[in-house]
Short mmCIF file of C-alpha atoms and ligand atoms in Angstrom, two decimals:
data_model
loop_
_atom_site.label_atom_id
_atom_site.label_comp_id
_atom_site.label_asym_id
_atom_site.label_seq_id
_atom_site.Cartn_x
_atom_site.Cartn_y
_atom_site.Cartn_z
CA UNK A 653 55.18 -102.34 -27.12
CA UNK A 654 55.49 -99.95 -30.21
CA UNK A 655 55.98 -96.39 -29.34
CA UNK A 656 53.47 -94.32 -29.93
CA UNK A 657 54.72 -92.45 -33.27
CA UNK A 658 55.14 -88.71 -33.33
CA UNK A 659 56.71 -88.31 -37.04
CA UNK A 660 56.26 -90.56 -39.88
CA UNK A 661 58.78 -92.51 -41.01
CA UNK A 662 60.96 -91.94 -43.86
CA UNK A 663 59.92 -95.30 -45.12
CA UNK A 664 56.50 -93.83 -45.96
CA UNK A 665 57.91 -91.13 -48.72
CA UNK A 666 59.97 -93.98 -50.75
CA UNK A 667 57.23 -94.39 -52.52
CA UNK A 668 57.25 -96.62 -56.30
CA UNK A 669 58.61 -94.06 -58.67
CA UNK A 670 58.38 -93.15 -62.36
CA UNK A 671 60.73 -95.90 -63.39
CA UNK A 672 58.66 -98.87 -62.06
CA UNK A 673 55.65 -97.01 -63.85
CA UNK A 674 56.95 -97.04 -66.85
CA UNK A 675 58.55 -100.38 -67.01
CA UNK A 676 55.06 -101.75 -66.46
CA UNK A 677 53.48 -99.39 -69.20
CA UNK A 678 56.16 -101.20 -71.45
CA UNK A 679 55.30 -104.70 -70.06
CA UNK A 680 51.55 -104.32 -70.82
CA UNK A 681 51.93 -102.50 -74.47
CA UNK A 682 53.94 -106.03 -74.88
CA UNK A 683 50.88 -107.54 -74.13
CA UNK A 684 48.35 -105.90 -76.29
CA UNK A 685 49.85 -106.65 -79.42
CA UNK A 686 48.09 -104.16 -81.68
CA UNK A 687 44.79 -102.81 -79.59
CA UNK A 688 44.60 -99.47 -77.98
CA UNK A 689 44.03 -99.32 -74.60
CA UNK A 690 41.45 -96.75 -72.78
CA UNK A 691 42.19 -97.07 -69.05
CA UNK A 692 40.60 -94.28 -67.08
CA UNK A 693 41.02 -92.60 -63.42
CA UNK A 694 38.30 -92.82 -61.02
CA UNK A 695 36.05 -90.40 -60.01
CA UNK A 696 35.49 -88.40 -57.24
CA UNK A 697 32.48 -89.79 -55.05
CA UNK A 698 30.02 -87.76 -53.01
CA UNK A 699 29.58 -89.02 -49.35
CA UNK A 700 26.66 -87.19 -48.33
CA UNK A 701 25.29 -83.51 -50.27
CA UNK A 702 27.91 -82.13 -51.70
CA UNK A 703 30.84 -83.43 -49.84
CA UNK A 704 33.31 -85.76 -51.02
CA UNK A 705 34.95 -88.86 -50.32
CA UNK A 706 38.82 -88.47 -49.70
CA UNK A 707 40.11 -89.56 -53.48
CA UNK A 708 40.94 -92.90 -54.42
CA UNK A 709 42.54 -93.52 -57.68
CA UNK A 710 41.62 -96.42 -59.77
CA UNK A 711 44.28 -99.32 -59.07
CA UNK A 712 44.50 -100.51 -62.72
CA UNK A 713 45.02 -96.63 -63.67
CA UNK A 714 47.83 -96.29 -60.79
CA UNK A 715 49.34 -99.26 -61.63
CA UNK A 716 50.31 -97.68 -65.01
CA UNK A 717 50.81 -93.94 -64.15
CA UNK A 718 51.45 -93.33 -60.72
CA UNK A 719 48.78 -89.95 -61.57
CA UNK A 720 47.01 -89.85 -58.18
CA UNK A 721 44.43 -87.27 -59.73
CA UNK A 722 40.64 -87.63 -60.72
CA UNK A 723 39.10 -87.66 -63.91
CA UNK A 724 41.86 -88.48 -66.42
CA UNK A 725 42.12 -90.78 -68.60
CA UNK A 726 45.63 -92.87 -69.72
CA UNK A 727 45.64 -94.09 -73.48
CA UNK A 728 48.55 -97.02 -74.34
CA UNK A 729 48.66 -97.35 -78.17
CA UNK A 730 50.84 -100.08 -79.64
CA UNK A 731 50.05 -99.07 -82.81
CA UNK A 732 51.56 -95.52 -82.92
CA UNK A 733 54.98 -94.86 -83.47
CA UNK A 734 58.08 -94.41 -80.64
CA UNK A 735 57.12 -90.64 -78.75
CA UNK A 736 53.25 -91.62 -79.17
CA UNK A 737 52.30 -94.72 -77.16
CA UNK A 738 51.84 -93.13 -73.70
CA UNK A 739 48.99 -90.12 -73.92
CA UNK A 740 47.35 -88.49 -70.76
CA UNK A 741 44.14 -86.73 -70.79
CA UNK A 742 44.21 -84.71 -67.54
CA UNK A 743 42.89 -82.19 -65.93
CA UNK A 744 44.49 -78.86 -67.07
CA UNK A 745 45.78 -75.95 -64.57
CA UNK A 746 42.98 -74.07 -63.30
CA UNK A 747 43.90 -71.48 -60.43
CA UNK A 748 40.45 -70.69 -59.72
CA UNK A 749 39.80 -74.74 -59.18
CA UNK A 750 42.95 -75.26 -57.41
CA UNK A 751 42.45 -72.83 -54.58
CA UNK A 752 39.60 -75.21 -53.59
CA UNK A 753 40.51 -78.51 -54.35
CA UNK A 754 44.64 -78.28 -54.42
CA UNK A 755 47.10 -78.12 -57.15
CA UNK A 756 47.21 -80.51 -60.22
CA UNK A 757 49.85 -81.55 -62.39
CA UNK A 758 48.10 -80.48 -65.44
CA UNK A 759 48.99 -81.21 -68.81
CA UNK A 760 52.74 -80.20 -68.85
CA UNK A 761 53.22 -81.68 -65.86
CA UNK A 762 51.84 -85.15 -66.84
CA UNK A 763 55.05 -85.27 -69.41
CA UNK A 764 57.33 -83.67 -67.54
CA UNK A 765 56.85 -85.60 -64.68
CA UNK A 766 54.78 -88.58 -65.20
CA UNK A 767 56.60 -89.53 -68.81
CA UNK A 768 53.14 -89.15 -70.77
CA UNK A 769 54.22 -88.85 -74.51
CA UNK A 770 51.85 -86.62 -75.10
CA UNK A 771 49.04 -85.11 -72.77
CA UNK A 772 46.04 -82.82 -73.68
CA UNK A 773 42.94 -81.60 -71.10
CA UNK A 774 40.36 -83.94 -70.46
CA UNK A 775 37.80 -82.00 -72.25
CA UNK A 776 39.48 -82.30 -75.65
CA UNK A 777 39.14 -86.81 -75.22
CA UNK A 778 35.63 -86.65 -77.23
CA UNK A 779 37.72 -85.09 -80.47
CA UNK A 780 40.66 -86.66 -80.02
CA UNK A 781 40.26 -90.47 -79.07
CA UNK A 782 38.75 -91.45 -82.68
CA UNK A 783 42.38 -90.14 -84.00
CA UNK A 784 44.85 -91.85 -81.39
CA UNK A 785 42.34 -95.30 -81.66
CA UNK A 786 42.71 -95.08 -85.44
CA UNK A 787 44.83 -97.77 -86.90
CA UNK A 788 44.60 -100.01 -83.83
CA UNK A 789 43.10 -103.75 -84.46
CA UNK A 790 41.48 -103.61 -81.15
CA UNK A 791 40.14 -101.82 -78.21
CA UNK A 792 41.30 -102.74 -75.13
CA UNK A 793 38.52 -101.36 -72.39
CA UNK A 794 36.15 -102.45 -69.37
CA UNK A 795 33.26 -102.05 -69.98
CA UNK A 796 30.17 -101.38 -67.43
CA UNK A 797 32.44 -99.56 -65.02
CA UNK A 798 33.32 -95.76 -66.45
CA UNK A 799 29.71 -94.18 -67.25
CA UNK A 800 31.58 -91.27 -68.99
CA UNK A 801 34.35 -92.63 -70.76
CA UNK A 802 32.27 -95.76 -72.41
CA UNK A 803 29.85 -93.64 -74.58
CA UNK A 804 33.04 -92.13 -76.30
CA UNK A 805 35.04 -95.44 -76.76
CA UNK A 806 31.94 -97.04 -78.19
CA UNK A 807 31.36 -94.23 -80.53
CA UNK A 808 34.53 -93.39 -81.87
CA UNK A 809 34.82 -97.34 -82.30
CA UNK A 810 31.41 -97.14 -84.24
CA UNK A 811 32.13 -94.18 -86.17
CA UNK A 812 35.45 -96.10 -87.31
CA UNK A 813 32.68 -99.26 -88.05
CA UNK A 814 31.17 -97.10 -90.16
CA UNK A 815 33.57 -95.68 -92.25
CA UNK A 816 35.24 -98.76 -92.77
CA UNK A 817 34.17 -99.59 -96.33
CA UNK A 818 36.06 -96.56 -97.79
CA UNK A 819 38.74 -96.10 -94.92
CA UNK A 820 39.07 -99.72 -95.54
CA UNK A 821 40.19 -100.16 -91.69
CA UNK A 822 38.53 -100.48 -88.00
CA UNK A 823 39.17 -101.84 -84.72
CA UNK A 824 38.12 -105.53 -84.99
CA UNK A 825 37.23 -106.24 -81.39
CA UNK A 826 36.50 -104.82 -77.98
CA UNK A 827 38.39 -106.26 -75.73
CA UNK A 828 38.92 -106.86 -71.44
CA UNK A 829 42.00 -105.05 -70.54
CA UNK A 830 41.26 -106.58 -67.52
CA UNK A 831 43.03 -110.75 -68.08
CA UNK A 832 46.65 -109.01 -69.76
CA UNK A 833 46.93 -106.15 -67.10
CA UNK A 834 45.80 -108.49 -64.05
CA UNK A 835 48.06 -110.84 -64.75
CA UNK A 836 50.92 -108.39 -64.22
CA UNK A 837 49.35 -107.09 -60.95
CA UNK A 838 49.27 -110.40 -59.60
CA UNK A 839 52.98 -111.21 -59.52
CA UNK A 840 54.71 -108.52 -57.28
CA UNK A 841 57.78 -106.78 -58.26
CA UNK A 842 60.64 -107.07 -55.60
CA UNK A 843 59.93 -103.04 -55.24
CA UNK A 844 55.99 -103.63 -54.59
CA UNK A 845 56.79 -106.41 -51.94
CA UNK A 846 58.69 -103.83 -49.83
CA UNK A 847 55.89 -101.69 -49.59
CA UNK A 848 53.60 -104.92 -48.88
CA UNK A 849 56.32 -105.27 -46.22
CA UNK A 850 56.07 -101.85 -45.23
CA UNK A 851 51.99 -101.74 -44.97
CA UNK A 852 51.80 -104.75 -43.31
CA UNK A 853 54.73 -103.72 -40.68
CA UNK A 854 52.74 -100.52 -39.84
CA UNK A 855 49.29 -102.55 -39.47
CA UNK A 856 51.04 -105.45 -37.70
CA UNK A 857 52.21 -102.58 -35.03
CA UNK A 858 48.64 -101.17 -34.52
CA UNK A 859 47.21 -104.95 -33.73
CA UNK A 860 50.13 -105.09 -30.93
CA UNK A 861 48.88 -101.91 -29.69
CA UNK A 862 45.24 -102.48 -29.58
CA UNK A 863 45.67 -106.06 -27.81
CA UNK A 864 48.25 -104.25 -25.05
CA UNK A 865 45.27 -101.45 -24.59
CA UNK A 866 41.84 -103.07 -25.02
CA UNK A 867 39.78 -103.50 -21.61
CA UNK A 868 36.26 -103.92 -20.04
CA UNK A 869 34.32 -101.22 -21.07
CA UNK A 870 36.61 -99.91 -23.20
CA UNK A 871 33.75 -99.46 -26.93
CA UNK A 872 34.75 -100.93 -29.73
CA UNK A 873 35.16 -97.41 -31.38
CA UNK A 874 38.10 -97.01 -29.00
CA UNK A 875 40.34 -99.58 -30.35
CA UNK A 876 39.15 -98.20 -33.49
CA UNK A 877 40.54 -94.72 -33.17
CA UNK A 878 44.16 -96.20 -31.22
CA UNK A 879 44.44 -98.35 -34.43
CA UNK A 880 43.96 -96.00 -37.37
CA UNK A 881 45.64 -93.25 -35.11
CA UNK A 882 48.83 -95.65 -35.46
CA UNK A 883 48.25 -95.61 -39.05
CA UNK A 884 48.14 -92.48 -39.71
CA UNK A 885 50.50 -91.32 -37.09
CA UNK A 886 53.04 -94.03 -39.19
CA UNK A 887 52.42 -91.79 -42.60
CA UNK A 888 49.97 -94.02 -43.88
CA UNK A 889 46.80 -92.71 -45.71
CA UNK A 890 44.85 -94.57 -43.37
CA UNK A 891 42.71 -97.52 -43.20
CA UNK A 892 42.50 -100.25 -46.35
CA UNK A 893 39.29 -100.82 -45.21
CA UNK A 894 36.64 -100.53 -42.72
CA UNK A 895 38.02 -101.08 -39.99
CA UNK A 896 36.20 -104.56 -38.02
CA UNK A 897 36.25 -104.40 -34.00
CA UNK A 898 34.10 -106.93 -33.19
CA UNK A 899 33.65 -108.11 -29.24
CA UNK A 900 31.99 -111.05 -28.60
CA UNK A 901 29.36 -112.25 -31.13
CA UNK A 902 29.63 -108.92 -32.96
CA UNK A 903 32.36 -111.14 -34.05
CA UNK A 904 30.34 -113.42 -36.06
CA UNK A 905 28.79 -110.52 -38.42
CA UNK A 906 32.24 -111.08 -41.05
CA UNK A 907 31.41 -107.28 -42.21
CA UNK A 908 30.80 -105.68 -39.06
CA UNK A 909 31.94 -102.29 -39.17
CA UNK A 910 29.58 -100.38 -37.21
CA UNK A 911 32.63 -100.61 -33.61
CA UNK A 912 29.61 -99.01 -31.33
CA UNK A 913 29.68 -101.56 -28.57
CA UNK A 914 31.09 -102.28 -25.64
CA UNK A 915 34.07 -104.63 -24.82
CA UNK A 916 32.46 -106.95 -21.72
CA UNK A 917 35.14 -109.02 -19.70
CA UNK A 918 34.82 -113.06 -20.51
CA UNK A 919 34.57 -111.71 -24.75
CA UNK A 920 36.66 -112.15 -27.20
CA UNK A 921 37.73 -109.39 -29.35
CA UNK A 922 38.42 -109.80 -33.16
CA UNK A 923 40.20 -106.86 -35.06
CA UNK A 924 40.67 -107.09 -38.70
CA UNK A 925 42.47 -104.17 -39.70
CA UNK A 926 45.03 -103.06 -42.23
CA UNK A 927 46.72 -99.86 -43.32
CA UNK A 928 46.96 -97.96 -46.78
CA UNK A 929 50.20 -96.34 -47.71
CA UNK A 930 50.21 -93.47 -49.78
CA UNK A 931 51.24 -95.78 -52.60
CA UNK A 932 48.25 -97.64 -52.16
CA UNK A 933 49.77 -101.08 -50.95
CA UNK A 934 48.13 -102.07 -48.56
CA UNK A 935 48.16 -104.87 -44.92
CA UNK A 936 44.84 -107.16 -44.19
CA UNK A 937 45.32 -108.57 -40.79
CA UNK A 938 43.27 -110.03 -38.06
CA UNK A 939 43.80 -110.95 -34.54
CA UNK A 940 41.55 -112.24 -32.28
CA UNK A 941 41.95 -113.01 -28.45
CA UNK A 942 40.21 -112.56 -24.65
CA UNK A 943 39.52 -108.65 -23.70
CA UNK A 944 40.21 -109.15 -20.06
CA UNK A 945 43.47 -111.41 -20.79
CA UNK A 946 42.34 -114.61 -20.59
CA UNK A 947 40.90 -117.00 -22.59
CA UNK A 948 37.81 -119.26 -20.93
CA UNK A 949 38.00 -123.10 -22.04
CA UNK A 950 35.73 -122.75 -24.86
CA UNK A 951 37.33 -119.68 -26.45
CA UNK A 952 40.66 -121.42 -25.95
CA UNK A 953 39.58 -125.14 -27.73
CA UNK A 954 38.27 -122.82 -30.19
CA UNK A 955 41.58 -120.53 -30.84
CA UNK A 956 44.28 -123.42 -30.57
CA UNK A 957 42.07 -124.82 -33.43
CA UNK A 958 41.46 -121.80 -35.90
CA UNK A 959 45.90 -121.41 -34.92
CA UNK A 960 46.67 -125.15 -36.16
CA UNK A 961 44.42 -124.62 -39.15
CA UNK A 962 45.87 -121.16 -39.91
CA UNK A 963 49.51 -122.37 -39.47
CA UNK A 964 48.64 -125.42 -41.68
CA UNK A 965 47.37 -123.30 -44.09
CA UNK A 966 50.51 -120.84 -44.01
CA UNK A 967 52.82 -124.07 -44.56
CA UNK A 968 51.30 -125.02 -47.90
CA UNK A 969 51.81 -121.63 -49.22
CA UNK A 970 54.57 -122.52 -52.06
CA UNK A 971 55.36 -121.98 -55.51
CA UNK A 972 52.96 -124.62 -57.46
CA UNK A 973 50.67 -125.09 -54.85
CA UNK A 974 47.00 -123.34 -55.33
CA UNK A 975 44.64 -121.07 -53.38
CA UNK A 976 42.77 -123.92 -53.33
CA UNK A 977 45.12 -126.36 -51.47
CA UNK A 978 45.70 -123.61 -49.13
CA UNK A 979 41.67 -123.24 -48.28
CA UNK A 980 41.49 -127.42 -48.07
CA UNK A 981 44.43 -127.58 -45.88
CA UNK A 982 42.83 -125.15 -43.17
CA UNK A 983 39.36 -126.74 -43.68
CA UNK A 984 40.99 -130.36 -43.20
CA UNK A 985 42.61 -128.92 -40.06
CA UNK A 986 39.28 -126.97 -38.79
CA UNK A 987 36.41 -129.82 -39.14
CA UNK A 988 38.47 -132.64 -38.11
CA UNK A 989 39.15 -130.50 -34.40
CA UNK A 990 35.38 -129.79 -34.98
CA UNK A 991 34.40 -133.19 -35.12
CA UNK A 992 37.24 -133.96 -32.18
CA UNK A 993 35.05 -130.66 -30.23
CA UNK A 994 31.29 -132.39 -30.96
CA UNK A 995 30.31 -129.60 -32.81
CA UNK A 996 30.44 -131.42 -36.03
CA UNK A 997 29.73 -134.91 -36.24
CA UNK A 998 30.39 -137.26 -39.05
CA UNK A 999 33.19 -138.27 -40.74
CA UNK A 1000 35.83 -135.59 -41.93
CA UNK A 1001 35.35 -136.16 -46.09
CA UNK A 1002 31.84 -136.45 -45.83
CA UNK A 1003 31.23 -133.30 -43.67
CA UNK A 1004 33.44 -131.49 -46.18
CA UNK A 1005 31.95 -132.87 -49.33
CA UNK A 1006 28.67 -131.87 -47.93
CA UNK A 1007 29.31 -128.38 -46.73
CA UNK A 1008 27.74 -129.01 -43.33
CA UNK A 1009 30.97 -127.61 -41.70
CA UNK A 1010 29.45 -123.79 -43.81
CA UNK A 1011 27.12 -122.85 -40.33
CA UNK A 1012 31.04 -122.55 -38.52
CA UNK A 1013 33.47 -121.42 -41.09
CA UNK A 1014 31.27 -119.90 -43.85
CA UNK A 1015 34.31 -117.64 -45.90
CA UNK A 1016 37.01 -118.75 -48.01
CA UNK A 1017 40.46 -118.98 -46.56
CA UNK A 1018 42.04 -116.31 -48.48
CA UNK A 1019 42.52 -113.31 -51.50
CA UNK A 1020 45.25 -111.58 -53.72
CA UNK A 1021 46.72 -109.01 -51.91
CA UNK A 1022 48.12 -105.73 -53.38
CA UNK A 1023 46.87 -102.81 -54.24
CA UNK A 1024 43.17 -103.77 -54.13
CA UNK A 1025 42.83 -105.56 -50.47
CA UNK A 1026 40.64 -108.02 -52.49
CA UNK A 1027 43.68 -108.19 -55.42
CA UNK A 1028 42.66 -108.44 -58.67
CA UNK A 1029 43.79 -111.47 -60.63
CA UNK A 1030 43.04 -115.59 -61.46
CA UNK A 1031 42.68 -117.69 -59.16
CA UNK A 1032 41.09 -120.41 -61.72
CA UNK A 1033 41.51 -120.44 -65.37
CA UNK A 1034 39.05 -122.57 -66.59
CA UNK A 1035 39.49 -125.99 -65.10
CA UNK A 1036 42.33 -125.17 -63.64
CA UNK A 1037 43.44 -123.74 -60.26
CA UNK A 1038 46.33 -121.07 -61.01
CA UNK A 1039 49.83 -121.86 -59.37
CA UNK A 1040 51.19 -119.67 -56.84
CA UNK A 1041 54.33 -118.29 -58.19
CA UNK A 1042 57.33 -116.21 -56.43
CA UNK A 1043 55.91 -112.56 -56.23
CA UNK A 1044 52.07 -113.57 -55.60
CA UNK A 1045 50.51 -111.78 -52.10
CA UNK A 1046 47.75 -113.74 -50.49
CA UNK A 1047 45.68 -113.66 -47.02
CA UNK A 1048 45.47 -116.59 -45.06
CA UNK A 1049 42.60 -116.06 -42.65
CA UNK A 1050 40.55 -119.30 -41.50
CA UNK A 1051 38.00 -118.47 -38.78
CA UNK A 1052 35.44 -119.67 -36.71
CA UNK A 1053 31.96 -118.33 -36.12
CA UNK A 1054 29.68 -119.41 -33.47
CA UNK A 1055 26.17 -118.12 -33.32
CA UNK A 1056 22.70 -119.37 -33.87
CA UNK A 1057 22.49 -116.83 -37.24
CA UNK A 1058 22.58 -119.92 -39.55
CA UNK A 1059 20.80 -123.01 -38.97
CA UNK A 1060 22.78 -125.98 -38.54
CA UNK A 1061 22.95 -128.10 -41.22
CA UNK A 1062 19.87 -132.01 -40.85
CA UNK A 1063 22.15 -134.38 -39.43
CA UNK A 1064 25.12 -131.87 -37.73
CA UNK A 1065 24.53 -131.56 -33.64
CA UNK A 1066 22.56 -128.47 -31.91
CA UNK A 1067 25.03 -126.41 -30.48
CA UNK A 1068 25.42 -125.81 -26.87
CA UNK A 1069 25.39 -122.18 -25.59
CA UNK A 1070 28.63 -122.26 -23.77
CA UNK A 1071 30.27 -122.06 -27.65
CA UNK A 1072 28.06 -119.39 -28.73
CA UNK A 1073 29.19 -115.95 -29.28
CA UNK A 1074 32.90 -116.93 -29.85
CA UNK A 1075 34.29 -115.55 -33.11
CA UNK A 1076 37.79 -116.24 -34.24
CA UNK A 1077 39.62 -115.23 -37.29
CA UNK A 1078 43.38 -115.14 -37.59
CA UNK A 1079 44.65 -113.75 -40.83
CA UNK A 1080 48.40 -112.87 -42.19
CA UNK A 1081 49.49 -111.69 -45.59
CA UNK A 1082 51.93 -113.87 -46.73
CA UNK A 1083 54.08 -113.48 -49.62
CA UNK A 1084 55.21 -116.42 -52.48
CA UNK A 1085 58.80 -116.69 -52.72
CA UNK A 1086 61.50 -118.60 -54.60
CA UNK A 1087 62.51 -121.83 -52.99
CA UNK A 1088 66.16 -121.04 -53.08
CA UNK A 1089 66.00 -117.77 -51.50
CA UNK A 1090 63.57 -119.05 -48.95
CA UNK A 1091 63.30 -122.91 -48.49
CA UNK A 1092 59.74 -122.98 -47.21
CA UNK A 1093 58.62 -120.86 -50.19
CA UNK A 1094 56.89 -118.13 -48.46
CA UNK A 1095 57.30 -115.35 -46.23
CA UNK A 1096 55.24 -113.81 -43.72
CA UNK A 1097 54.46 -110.47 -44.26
CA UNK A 1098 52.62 -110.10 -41.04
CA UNK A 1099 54.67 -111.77 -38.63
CA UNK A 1100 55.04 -108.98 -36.19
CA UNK A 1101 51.70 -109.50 -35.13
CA UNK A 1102 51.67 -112.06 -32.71
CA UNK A 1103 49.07 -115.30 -32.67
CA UNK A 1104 50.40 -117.88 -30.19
CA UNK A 1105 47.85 -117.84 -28.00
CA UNK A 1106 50.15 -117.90 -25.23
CA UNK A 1107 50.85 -113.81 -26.57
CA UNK A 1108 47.30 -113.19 -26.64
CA UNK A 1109 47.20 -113.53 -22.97
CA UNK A 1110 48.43 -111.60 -19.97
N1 LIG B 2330 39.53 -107.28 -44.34
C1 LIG B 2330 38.92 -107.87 -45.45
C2 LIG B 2330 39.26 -109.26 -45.58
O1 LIG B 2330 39.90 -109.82 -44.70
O2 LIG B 2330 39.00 -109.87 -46.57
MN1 MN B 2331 41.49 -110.51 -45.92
MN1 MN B 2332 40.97 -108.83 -43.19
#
């Protein structure tokens, strides 16, 4: 069993530093060619009257700067010379601010310590943005998602539109940062797998201590609090995401996050929790198995399946396979025990070519993996499915769902109630890797969580 952590580790502190920062600043300004990009920090959100949300920086924003403040904005301009590509609007020193909200970097310290070229306050962006976008064949920027920033991109852009007849130059286009800088964000650096390593390590350790405490009548809310305790406890800023602890059919609401029930012996208990290090990386892993310790017949049928689909699945994770072929691989795997079960009936290509397998297993099998849970990046260009490559991050999490929420499909069988109220989801993060440093092609990430179902037993 983990011990229960009374320091954080030093793990937790080794976070990505300047260096990595500004090797991918370089990598992307590669990748522009000649248009400026406008990538700004997010906000800070109000939960309820005036109080905030703990900050969360924009992933595309920390990607490039490491700046873990709000409202800033980082410009990367091809088009200027050496000394001028990398400018930081910021927000500047303000004592009378900082007693309330905490210390900034302000502008000197975004170049002295986060290698901006050049940095000015945030107020000053209106003036200055038509100057450093002058001279630049395009504007890189996403538009629909900064309400602030946009109205001063598009208008220094137009006033440069306008002027264009005598000036005799003007950005051309208005373009998605988005396709250039996700690309880079979906291959991990060897540095950003450790900390995958690292966030999945600490999550994997909470899992093993929630199944090793969870009991009748324990609530949900519980399991909850032993879990993120863990992660926090390990250094981490806390949860990647709402934390799911679902008993019993709560188990078959995929988003339920509400954890205000009550664990009931002869339930199952899914948990689909991950940590966030202070870096941002983060774990995504679910476990499922019996609250009192053992599984009934049902629930077991049920879990040996949703394991042989989710092990299947793990197996065809290699460079130039797909996302894809790792979803069809645990389908395969899931409707033909389904049909083996009689709760699907049919034959195996026809149920899938149909859907009618959607009432039981209604999600896709995975996602990128990174700094966004739900990691940005292609998984289809065009026609065609993108190839995992050494460095990609995805989930693997097939699952199960048995409730009378959906009607089943003309033509599939009524479902008995001894199945219903059994939800199952097993999930790992598993990382691509090159065949000749590891012949299968992947690694787990999560493997210290344990999903025999022999383990989820006592
Ligand atoms: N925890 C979110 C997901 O598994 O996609
Ligand atoms: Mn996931
Ligand atoms: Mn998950």
């Amino acid at each position: 069993m983990p011990a229960i952590l009374t320091e954080p580790r030093r793990s937790v502190f080794a976070v990505i530093d300047q260096h990595c920062h500004a090797e991918r600043r370089q990598r992307f300004l590669d990748l522009l060619g000649d248009a400026a990009a406008v990538i700004p920090a997010a906000p800070l959100v109000t939960h309820h009257a005036d109080c905030e949300w703990p900050f969360r920086q924009n992933s595309d924003f920390w990607y490039l700067t490491g700046f873990d403040e709000p409202d800033a904005v980082a410009l990367l301009l091809p088009h200027r010379p050496d000394g001028e590509r990398y400018v930081l609007f910021v927000q500047p020193r303000e004592p009378g601010a900082e007693v309330w909200t905490g210390r900034r970097w302000g502008v000197e310290g975004a170049m002295e310590h986060f290698g901006a070229d050049l940095a000015h306050p945030l107020e000053d962006l209106a003036e200055l943005l038509p100057h450093y976008l002058e001279g630049a064949e395009g504007i890189a920027f996403r538009v629909g998602h900064h309400s602030k920033v946009e109205p001063l991109v598009l208008q220094a852009w137009g006033t440069q539109l306008d002027r264009q007849p005598r000036t005799g130059a003007a950005a051309l286009a208005l373009v998605a940062p988005c396709p250039l800088l996700h690309r880079l964000r979906l291959e991990k650096t060897p540095q950003e797998l450790e900390r995958l390593r690292e966030a999945c390590r600490i999550s994997a350790e909470a899992h093993e201590l929630a199944r090793q405490a969870a009991q009748p009548g324990m609530g949900e809310r519980q399991i909850q609090a032993l879990i993120e305790q863990h992660f926090l406890a390990a250094g981490a800023r806390g949860p990647a995401y709402g934390s799911i602890v679902a008993g019993g059919d709560n188990a078959c609401v995929l988003h339920y996050i509400a954890n205000s029930a009550q664990l009931r012996d002869g339930d199952l208990l899914l948990i689909d929790a991950g940590c966030s290090l202070s870096d941002y990386y983060n774990g995504d892993i679910t476990r499922t198995f019996p609250v009192n310790g053992r599984f009934s017949g049902e629930q077991r049928d049920l879990y040996d399946l949703v394991l042989e689909a989710q092990i299947a699945a793990v197996a065809a994770v290699a460079p130039g396979g797909t996302a894809e072929q790792v979803h069809d691989t645990a389908l395969r795997v899931m409707v033909e025990g389904l049909l083996d079960l009689g709760l699907l009936s049919g034959d195996a290509d026809g149920v899938i070519e149909q859907g009618a397998y959607r009432h039981l297993f209604m999600h896709r099998t995975g996602h990128w993996l990174g700094l966004d849970v739900h990691d940005v990046g292609a998984y289809r260009l065009g026609d065609h499915p993108v190839n995992l490559a050494p460095g990609m991050v995805l989930t693997v999490e097939p699952g199960l769902y048995v409730s009378d929420r959906l009607p089943v499909p003309d033509g599939q069988p009524a479902i008995d109630d001894r199945w219903k109220g059994i939800g199952i989801r097993i999930e790992d993060d598993v990382a691509v890797r090159d065949c000749q440093e590891v012949a299968c092609g992947h690694e787990v990430l999560t493997a210290a969580a344990l999903k025999a179902t022999a383990d989820m037993e006592r």
